[in-house]
Every structure is written in C-alpha cells, then in structure tokens.
PDB file of C-alpha atoms in Angstrom:
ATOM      1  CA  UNK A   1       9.827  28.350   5.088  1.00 92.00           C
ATOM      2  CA  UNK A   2      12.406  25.577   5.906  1.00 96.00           C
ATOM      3  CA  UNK A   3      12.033  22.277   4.244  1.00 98.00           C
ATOM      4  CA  UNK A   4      12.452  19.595   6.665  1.00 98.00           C
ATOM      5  CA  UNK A   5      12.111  15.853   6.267  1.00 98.00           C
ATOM      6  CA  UNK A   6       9.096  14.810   8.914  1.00 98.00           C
ATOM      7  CA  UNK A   7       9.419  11.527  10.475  1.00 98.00           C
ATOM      8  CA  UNK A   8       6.800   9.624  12.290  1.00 98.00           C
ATOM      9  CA  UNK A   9       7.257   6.853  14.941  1.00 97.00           C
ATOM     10  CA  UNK A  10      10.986   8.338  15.376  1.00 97.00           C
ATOM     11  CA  UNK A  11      11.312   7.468  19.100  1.00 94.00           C
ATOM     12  CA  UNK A  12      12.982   4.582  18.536  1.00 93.00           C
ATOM     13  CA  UNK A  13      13.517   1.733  15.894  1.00 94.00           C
ATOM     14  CA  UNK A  14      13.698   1.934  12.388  1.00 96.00           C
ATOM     15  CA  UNK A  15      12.387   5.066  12.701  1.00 97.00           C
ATOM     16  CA  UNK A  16      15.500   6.900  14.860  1.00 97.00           C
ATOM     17  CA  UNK A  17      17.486   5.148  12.806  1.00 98.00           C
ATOM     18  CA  UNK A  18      15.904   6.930   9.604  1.00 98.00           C
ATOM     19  CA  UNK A  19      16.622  10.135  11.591  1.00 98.00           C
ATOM     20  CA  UNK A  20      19.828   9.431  12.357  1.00 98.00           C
ATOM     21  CA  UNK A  21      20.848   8.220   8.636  1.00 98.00           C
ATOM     22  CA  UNK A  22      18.651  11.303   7.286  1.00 98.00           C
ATOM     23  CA  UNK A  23      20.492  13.834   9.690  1.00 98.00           C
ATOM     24  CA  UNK A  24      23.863  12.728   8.568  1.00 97.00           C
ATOM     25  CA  UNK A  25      23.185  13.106   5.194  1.00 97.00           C
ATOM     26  CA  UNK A  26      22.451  16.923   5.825  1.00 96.00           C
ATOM     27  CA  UNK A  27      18.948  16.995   6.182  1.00 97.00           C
ATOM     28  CA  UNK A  28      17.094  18.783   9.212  1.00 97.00           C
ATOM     29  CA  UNK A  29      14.955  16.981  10.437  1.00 98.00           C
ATOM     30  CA  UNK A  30      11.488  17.223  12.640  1.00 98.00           C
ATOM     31  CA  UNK A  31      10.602  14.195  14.939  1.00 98.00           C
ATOM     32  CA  UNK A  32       7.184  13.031  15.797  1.00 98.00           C
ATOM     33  CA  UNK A  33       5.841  10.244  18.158  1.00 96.00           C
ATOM     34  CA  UNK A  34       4.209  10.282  21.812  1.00 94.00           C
ATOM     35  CA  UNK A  35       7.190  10.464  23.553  1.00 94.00           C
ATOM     36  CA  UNK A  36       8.862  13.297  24.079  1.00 95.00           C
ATOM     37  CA  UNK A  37      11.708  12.294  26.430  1.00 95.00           C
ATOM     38  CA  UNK A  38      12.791   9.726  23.696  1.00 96.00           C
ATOM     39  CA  UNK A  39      12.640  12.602  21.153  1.00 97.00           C
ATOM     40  CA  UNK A  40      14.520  14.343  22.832  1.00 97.00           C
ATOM     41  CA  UNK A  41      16.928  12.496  23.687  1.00 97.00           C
ATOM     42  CA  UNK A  42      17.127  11.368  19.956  1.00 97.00           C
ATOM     43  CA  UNK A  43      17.008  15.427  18.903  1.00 98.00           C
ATOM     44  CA  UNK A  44      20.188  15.735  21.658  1.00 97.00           C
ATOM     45  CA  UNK A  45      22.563  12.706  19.566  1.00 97.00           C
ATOM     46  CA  UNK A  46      22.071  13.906  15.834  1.00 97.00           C
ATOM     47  CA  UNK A  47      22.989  17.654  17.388  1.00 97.00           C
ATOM     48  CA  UNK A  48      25.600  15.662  19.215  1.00 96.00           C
ATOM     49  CA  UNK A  49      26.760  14.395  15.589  1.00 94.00           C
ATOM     50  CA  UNK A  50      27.420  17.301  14.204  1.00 93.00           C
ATOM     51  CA  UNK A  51      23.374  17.718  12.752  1.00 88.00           C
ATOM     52  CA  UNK A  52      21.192  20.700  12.835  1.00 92.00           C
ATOM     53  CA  UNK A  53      19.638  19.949  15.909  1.00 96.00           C
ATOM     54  CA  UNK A  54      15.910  18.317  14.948  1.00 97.00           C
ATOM     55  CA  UNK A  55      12.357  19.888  15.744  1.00 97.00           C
ATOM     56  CA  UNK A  56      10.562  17.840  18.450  1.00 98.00           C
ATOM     57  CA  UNK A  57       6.701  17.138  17.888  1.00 97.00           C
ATOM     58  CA  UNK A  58       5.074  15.200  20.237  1.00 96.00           C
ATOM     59  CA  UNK A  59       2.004  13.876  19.003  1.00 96.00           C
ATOM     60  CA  UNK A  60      -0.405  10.677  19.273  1.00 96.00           C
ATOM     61  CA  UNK A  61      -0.743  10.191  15.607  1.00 97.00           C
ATOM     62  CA  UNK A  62      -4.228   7.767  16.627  1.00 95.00           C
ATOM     63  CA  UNK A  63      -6.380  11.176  17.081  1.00 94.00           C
ATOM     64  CA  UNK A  64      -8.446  12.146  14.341  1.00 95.00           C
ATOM     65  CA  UNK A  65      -7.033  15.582  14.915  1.00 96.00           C
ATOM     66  CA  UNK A  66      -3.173  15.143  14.894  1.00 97.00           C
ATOM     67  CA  UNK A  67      -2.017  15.682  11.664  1.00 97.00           C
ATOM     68  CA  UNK A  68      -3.704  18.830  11.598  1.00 97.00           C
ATOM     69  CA  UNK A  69      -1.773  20.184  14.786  1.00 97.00           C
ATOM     70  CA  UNK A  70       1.028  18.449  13.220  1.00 98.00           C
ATOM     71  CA  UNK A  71       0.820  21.222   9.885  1.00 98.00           C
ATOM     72  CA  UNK A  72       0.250  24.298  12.214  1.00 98.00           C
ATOM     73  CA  UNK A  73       2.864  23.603  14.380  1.00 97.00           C
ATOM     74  CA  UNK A  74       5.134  23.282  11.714  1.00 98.00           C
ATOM     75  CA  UNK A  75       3.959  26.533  10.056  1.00 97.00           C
ATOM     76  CA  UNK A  76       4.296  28.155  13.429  1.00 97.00           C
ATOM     77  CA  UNK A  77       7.970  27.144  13.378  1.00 97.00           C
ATOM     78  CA  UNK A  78       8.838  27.835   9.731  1.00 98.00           C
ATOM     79  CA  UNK A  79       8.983  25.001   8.835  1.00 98.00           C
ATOM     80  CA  UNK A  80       7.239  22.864   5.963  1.00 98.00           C
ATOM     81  CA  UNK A  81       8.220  19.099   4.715  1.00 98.00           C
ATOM     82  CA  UNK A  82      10.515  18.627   1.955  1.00 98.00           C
ATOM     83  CA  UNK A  83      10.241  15.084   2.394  1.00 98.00           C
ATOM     84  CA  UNK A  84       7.647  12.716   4.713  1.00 98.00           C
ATOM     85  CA  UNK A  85       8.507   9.611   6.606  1.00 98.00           C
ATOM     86  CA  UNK A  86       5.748   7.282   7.621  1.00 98.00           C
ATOM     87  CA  UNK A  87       7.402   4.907  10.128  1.00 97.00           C
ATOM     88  CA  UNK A  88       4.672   4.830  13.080  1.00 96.00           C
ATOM     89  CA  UNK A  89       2.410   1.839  13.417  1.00 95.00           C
ATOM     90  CA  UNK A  90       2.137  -1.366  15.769  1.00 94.00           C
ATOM     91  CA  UNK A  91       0.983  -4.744  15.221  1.00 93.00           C
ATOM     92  CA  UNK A  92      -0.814  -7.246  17.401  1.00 93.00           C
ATOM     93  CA  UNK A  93      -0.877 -10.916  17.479  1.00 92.00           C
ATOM     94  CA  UNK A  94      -4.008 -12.664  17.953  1.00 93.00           C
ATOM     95  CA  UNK A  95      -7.006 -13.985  15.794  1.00 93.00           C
ATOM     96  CA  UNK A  96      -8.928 -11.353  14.521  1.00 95.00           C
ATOM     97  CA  UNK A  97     -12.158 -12.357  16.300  1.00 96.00           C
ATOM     98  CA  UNK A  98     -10.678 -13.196  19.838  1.00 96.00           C
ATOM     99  CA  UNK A  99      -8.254  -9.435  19.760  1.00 96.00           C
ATOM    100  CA  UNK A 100      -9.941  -6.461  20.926  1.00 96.00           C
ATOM    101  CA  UNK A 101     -11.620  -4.315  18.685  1.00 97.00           C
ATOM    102  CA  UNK A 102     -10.729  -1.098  19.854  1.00 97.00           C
ATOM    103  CA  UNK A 103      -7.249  -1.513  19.475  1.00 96.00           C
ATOM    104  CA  UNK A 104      -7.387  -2.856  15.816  1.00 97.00           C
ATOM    105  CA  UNK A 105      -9.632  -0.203  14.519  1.00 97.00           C
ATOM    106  CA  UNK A 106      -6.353   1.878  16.669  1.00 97.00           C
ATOM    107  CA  UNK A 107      -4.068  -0.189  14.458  1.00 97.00           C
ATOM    108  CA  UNK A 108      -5.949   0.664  11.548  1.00 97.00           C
ATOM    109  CA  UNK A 109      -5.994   4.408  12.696  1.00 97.00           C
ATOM    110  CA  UNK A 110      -2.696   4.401  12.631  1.00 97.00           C
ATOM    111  CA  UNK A 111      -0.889   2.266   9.689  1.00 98.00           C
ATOM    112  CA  UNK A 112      -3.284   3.471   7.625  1.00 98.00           C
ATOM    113  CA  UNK A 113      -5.395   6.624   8.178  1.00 98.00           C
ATOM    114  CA  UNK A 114      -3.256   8.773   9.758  1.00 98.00           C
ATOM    115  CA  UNK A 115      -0.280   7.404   7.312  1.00 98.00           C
ATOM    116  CA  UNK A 116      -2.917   8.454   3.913  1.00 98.00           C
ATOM    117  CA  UNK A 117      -3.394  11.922   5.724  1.00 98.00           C
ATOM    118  CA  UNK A 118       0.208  12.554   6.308  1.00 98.00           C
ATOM    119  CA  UNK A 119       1.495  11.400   3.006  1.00 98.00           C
ATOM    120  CA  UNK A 120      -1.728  13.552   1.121  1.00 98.00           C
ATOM    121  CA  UNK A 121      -1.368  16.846   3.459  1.00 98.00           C
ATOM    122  CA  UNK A 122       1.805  17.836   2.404  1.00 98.00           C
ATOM    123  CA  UNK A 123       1.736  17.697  -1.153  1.00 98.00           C
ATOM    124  CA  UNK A 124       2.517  21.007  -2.113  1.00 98.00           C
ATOM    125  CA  UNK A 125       5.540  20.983  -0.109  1.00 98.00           C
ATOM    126  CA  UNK A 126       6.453  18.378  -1.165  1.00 98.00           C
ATOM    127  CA  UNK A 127       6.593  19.285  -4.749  1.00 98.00           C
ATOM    128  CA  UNK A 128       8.026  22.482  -4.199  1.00 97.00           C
ATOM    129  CA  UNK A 129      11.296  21.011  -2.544  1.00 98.00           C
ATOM    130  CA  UNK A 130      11.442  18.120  -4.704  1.00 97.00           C
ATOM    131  CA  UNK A 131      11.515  15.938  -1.909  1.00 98.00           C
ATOM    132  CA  UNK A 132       9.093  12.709  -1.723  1.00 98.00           C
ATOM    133  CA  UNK A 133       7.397  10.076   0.402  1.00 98.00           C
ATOM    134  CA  UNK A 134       9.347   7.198   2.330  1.00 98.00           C
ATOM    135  CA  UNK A 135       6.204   5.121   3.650  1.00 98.00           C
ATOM    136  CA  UNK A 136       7.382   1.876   5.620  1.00 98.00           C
ATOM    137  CA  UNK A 137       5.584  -1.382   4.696  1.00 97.00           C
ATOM    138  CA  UNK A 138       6.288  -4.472   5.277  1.00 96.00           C
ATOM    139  CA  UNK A 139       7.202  -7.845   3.991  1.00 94.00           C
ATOM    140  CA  UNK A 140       3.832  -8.588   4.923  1.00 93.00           C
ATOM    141  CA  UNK A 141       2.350  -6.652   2.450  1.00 95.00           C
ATOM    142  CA  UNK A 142       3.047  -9.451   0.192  1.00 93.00           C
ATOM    143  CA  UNK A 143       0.788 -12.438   2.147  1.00 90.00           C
ATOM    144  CA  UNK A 144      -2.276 -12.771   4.325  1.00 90.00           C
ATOM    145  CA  UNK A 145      -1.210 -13.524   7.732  1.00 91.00           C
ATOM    146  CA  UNK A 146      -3.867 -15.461   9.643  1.00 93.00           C
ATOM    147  CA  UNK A 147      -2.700 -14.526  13.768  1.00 92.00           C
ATOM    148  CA  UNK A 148      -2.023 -10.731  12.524  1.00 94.00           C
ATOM    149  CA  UNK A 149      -4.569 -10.277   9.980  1.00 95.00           C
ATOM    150  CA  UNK A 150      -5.463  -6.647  10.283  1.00 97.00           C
ATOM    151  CA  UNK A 151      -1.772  -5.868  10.466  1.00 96.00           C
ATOM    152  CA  UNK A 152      -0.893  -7.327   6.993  1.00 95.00           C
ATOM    153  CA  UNK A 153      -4.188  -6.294   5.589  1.00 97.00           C
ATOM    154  CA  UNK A 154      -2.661  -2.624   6.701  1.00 98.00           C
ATOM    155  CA  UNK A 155       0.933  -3.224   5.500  1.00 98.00           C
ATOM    156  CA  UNK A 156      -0.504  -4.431   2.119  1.00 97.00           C
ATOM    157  CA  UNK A 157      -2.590  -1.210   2.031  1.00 98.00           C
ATOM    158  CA  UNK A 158       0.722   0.771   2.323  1.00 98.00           C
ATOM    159  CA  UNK A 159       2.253  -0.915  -0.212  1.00 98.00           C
ATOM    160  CA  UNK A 160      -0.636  -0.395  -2.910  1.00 98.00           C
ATOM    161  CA  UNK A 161      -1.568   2.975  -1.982  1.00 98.00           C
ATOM    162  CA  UNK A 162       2.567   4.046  -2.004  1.00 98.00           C
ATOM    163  CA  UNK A 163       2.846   2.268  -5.129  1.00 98.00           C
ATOM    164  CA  UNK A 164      -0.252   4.041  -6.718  1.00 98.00           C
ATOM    165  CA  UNK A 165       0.928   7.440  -5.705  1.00 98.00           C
ATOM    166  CA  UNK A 166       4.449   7.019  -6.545  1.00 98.00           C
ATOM    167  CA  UNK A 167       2.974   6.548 -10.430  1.00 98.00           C
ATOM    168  CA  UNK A 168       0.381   9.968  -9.685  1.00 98.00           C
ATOM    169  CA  UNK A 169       3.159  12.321  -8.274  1.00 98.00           C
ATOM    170  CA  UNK A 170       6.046  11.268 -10.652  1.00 97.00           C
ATOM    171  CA  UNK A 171       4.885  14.485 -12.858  1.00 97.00           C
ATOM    172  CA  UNK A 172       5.206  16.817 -10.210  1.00 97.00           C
ATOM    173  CA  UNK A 173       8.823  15.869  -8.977  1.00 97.00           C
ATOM    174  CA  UNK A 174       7.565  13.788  -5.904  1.00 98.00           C
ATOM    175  CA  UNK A 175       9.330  10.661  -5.164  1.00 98.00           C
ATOM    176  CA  UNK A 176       7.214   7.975  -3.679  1.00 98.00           C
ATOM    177  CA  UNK A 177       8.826   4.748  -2.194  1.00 98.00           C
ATOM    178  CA  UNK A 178       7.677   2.098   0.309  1.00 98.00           C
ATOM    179  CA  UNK A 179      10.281   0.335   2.143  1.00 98.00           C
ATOM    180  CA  UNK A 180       9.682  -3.330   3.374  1.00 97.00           C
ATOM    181  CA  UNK A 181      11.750  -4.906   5.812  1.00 96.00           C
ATOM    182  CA  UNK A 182      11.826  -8.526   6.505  1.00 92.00           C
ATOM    183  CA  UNK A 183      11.825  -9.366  10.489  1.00 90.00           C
ATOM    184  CA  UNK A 184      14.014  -6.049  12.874  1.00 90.00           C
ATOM    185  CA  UNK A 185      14.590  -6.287  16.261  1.00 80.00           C
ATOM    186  CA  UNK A 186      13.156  -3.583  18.295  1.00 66.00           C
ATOM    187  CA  UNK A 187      10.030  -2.325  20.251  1.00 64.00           C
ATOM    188  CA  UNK A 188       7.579  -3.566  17.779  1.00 59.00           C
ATOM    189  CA  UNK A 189       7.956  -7.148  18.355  1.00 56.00           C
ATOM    190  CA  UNK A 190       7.582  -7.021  21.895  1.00 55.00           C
ATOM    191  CA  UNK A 191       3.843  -4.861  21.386  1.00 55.00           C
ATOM    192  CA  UNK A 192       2.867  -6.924  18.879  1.00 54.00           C
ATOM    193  CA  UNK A 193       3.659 -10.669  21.045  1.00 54.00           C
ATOM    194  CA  UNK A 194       6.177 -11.795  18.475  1.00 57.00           C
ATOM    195  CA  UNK A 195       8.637 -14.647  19.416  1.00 56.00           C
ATOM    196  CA  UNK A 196      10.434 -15.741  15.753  1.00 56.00           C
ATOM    197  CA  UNK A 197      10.893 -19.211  15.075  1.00 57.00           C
ATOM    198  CA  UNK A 198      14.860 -20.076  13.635  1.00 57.00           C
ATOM    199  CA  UNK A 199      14.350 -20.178  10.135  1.00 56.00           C
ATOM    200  CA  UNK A 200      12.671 -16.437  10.928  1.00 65.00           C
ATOM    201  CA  UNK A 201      15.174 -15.031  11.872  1.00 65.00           C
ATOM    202  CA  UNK A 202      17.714 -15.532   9.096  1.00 68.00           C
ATOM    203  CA  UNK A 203      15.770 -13.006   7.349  1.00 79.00           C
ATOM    204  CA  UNK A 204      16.760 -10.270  10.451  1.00 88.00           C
ATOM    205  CA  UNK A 205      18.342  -6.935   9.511  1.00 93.00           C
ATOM    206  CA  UNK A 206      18.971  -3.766  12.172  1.00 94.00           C
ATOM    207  CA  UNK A 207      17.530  -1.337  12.411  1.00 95.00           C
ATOM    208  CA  UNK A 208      20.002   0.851  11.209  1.00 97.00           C
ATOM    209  CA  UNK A 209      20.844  -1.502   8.101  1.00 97.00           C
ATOM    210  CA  UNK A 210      17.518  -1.145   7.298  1.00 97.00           C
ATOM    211  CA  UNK A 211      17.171   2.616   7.267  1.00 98.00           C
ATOM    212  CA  UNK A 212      20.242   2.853   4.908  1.00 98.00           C
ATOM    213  CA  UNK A 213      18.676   0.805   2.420  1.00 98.00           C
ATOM    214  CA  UNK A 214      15.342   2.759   2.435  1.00 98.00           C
ATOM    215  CA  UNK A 215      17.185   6.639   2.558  1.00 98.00           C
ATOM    216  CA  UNK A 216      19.123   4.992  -0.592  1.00 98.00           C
ATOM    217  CA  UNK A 217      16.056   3.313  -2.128  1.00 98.00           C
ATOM    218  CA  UNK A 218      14.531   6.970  -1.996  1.00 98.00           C
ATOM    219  CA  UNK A 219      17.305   9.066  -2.960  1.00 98.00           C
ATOM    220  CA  UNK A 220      17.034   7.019  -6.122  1.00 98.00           C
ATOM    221  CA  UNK A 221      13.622   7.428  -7.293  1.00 98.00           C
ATOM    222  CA  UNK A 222      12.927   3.354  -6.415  1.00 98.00           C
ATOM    223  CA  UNK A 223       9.137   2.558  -6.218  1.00 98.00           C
ATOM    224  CA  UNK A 224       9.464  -0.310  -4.083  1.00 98.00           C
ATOM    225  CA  UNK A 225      12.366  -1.326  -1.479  1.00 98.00           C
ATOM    226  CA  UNK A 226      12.647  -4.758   0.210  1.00 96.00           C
ATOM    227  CA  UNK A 227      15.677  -4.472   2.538  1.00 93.00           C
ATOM    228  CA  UNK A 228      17.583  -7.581   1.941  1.00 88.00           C
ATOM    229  CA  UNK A 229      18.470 -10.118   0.082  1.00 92.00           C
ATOM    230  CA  UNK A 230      16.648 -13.342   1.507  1.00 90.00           C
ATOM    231  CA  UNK A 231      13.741 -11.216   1.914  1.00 90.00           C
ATOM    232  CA  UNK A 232      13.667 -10.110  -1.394  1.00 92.00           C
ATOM    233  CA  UNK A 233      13.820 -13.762  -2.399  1.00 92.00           C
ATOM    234  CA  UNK A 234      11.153 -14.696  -0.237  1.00 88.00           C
ATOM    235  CA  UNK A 235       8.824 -11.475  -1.442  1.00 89.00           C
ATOM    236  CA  UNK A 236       9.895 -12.699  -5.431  1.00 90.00           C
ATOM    237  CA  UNK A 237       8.936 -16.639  -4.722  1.00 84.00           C
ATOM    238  CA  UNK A 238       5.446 -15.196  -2.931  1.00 85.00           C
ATOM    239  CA  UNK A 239       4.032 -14.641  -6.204  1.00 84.00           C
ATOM    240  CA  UNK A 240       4.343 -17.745  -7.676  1.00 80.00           C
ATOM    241  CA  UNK A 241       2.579 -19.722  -4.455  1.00 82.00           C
ATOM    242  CA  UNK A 242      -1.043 -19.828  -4.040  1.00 85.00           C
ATOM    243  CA  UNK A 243      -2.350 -18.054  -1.508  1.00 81.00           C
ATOM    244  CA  UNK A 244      -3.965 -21.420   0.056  1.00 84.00           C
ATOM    245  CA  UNK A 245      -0.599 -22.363   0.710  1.00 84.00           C
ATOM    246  CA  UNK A 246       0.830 -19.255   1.851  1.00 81.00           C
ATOM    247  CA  UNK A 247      -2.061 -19.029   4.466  1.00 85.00           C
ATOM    248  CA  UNK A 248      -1.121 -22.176   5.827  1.00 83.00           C
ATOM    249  CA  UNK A 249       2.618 -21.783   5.750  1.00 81.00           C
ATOM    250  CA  UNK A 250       2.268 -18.502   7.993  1.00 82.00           C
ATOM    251  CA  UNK A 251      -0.131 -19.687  10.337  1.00 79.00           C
ATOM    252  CA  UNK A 252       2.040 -22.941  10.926  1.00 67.00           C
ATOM    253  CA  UNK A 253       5.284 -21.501  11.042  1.00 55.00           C
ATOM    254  CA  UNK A 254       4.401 -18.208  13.310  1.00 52.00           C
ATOM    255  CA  UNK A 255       4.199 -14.439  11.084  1.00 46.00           C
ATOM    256  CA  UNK A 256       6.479 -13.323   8.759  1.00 43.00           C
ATOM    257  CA  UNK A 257       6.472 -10.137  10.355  1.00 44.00           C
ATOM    258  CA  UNK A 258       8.672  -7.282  10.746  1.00 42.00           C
ATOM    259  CA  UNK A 259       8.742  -3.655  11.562  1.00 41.00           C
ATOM    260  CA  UNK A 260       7.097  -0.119  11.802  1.00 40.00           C
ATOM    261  CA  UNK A 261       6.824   1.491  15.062  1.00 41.00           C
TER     262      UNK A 261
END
C-alpha cells in the first residue's frame, strides 16, 4: 500500500494550501471535500509543480457514512494514510437559540464527529508509516464565544481531544498536533457571516503562511501550534483573564474567529 497524507476540506483555503505546502515537500497526497471541480483543479497545480499528481475524493464528510467510503476507496486505490489532515469544518454566526438547529448539529457533524472518526480510523496506518495527525483548531479553542457558540465549543473540542491523543499515540510513533490560526481570509468567513472589526484583523495571516507553520509545527513533533505571533500572545494572556470578562470582550468586539473550511 502507498502511504499518502489525507487532507480534508482541501478545496480551497488553508486546506489547499496544506496540500500545496505538503506536495512540495514530497508527499503524495489524496484530497477530500464536496467539490470535485475544485479538487481537481487543485490535483492539476501540485502535478503542475512538479508533485505526484494527488488522489481526488469527493466526499460530504456530514454523512454518517463517509469516512467509511473514504477507507475503501482508498484501499481500492492502494493507498492508506501515512499522515491525516483535518481541515474541513464551517462556522456560523448567530445566537445559539435564534440559528437553525439543523445546521449546528451539521456543524457539530462535521468539526467534530467526522474529524474524531477520521483521526481514530486510521490508526494503524498511521503508526506503521510513522506519520501523525495535523487537526486544525482554532484560536477559539481558547474562549467561549457568545454569537458562535457551538463553533468554539467545537474548536475547543479539537484542541482537547488532539492534545489528549497526541500524549496516547506518542508510544506508537504517531505525531499528534493541532494547529490554531488566529483570523485567515478565505471562504470560511463569508459562510460563517464574519465582517472583522480593525483591531481583528492585525492578528490576519494567509492562508498559505499559515499552512507552513502547521506542516513545520508537525514535522517537529509540536503538540500545539498557534500560527503567529500576536495570536500567540493573545492565546498566552487568555489564561490569565476570567472568563466573565472574556465573554464580554468577544461579544462586544465581534468573534475572534478564524479558519477551517
């Protein structure tokens, strides 16, 4: 079987730009989100590059059935994960009560079911090669976030749960690391209803600076990654606040939110 590194949400966003950075660093990749024409299209300028050219995997990672497709497909192809990127999820703004609840028990089927299936599945594999588990948080994982509290409350999730099994799988050779970017511009604001005051966006990184820092944060073993300094500050000075205050402070001053597609 081929070890491949399998990335999730990799249409666009961070999560073609962890592709991309992935790809050049001579790993093949597979691709998997809904879209296929983006995937391709992604698959067609890291073969472009000079990369092996990527496995495509369409897939709506909200059925209860995906990830399962997602392994046999794989199999089918040769192919098994060396290393597994969990970049898909979305956010929405909106109090809790007033958003509908379809689509945040869909929010939680994504940032965190389908993410604890994906990262468990593959274990073996994972093992095996070496390889590890990149999970992408959030600087919201640090703070509740009245006007996007399911979305934090998911991001924080990732961050325990990636922290927990990056302390279980350390004696079989399996890296664990969650990456948490500040505020990134791409597709997920405009899903989630995010407009970011001034003072916001100092803390914004690209896309593609924030997929260096996580492929580097994993290649070394890190548990925990915030990409960039002023977030890092700002994820430090968190713990010393009271939550009281913190809950005010990001309902006031609109969401310290970032990323995940």
């Amino acid at each position: 079987m081929t070890p491949v590194v399998l990335i999730t949400g990799a249409s666009s966003g961070i999560g073609a730009a962890l592709a991309k950075v992935f790809a050049a660093h001579g790993h093949e990749v597979a691709l998997v989100a809904r879209r296929q024409d983006r995937l391709d299209a992604l698959a067609d300028e890291i073969t472009a590059r000079g990369g092996r050219r990527p496995a495509v995997l369409s897939a709506d990672l909200e059925r209860r059935d995906a990830v399962a497709k997602i392994a046999a497909e794989l199999s089918a192809r040769g192919l098994e994960p060396a290393v597994v990127v969990n970049n898909a999820g979305f956010g929405l703004t909106g109090a809790a009560a007033g958003l509908s609840r379809d689509q945040q028990l869909a929010m939680v089927d994504l940032n965190v079911r389908a993410l604890t299936e994906l990262s468990l599945m593959f274990v073996d594999s994972l093992a095996r090669h070496r390889g590890g588990i990149l999970n992408v948080a959030s600087l919201a994982a640090f703070l509740p976030g009245p006007g996007m509290a399911v979305y934090y409350a998911s991001k924080a999730y990732v961050l325990s749960f990636s922290e927990a099994l990056h302390r279980e799988l350390s004696d079989r050779g399996v890296r664990v690391t969650a990456l948490c970017p500040g505020p990134v511009p791409t597709e997920f604001q405009a899903r989630a209803g995010l407009s970011l005051d001034p003072a916001t966006r100092v803390l914004e990184l690209s896309a593609e600076r924030v997929a260096q820092i996580g492929y580097d944060a994993f290649m070394a073993g890190k548990r925990v990654a915030v990409a960039g300094m002023g977030n890092r500050i700002a994820a430090s000075l968190m713990r010393f606040v009271p939550h009281a205050l913190l809950l005010r402070l990001v309902d006031q001053r609109g969401r310290v939110t970032p990323v995940a597609e």
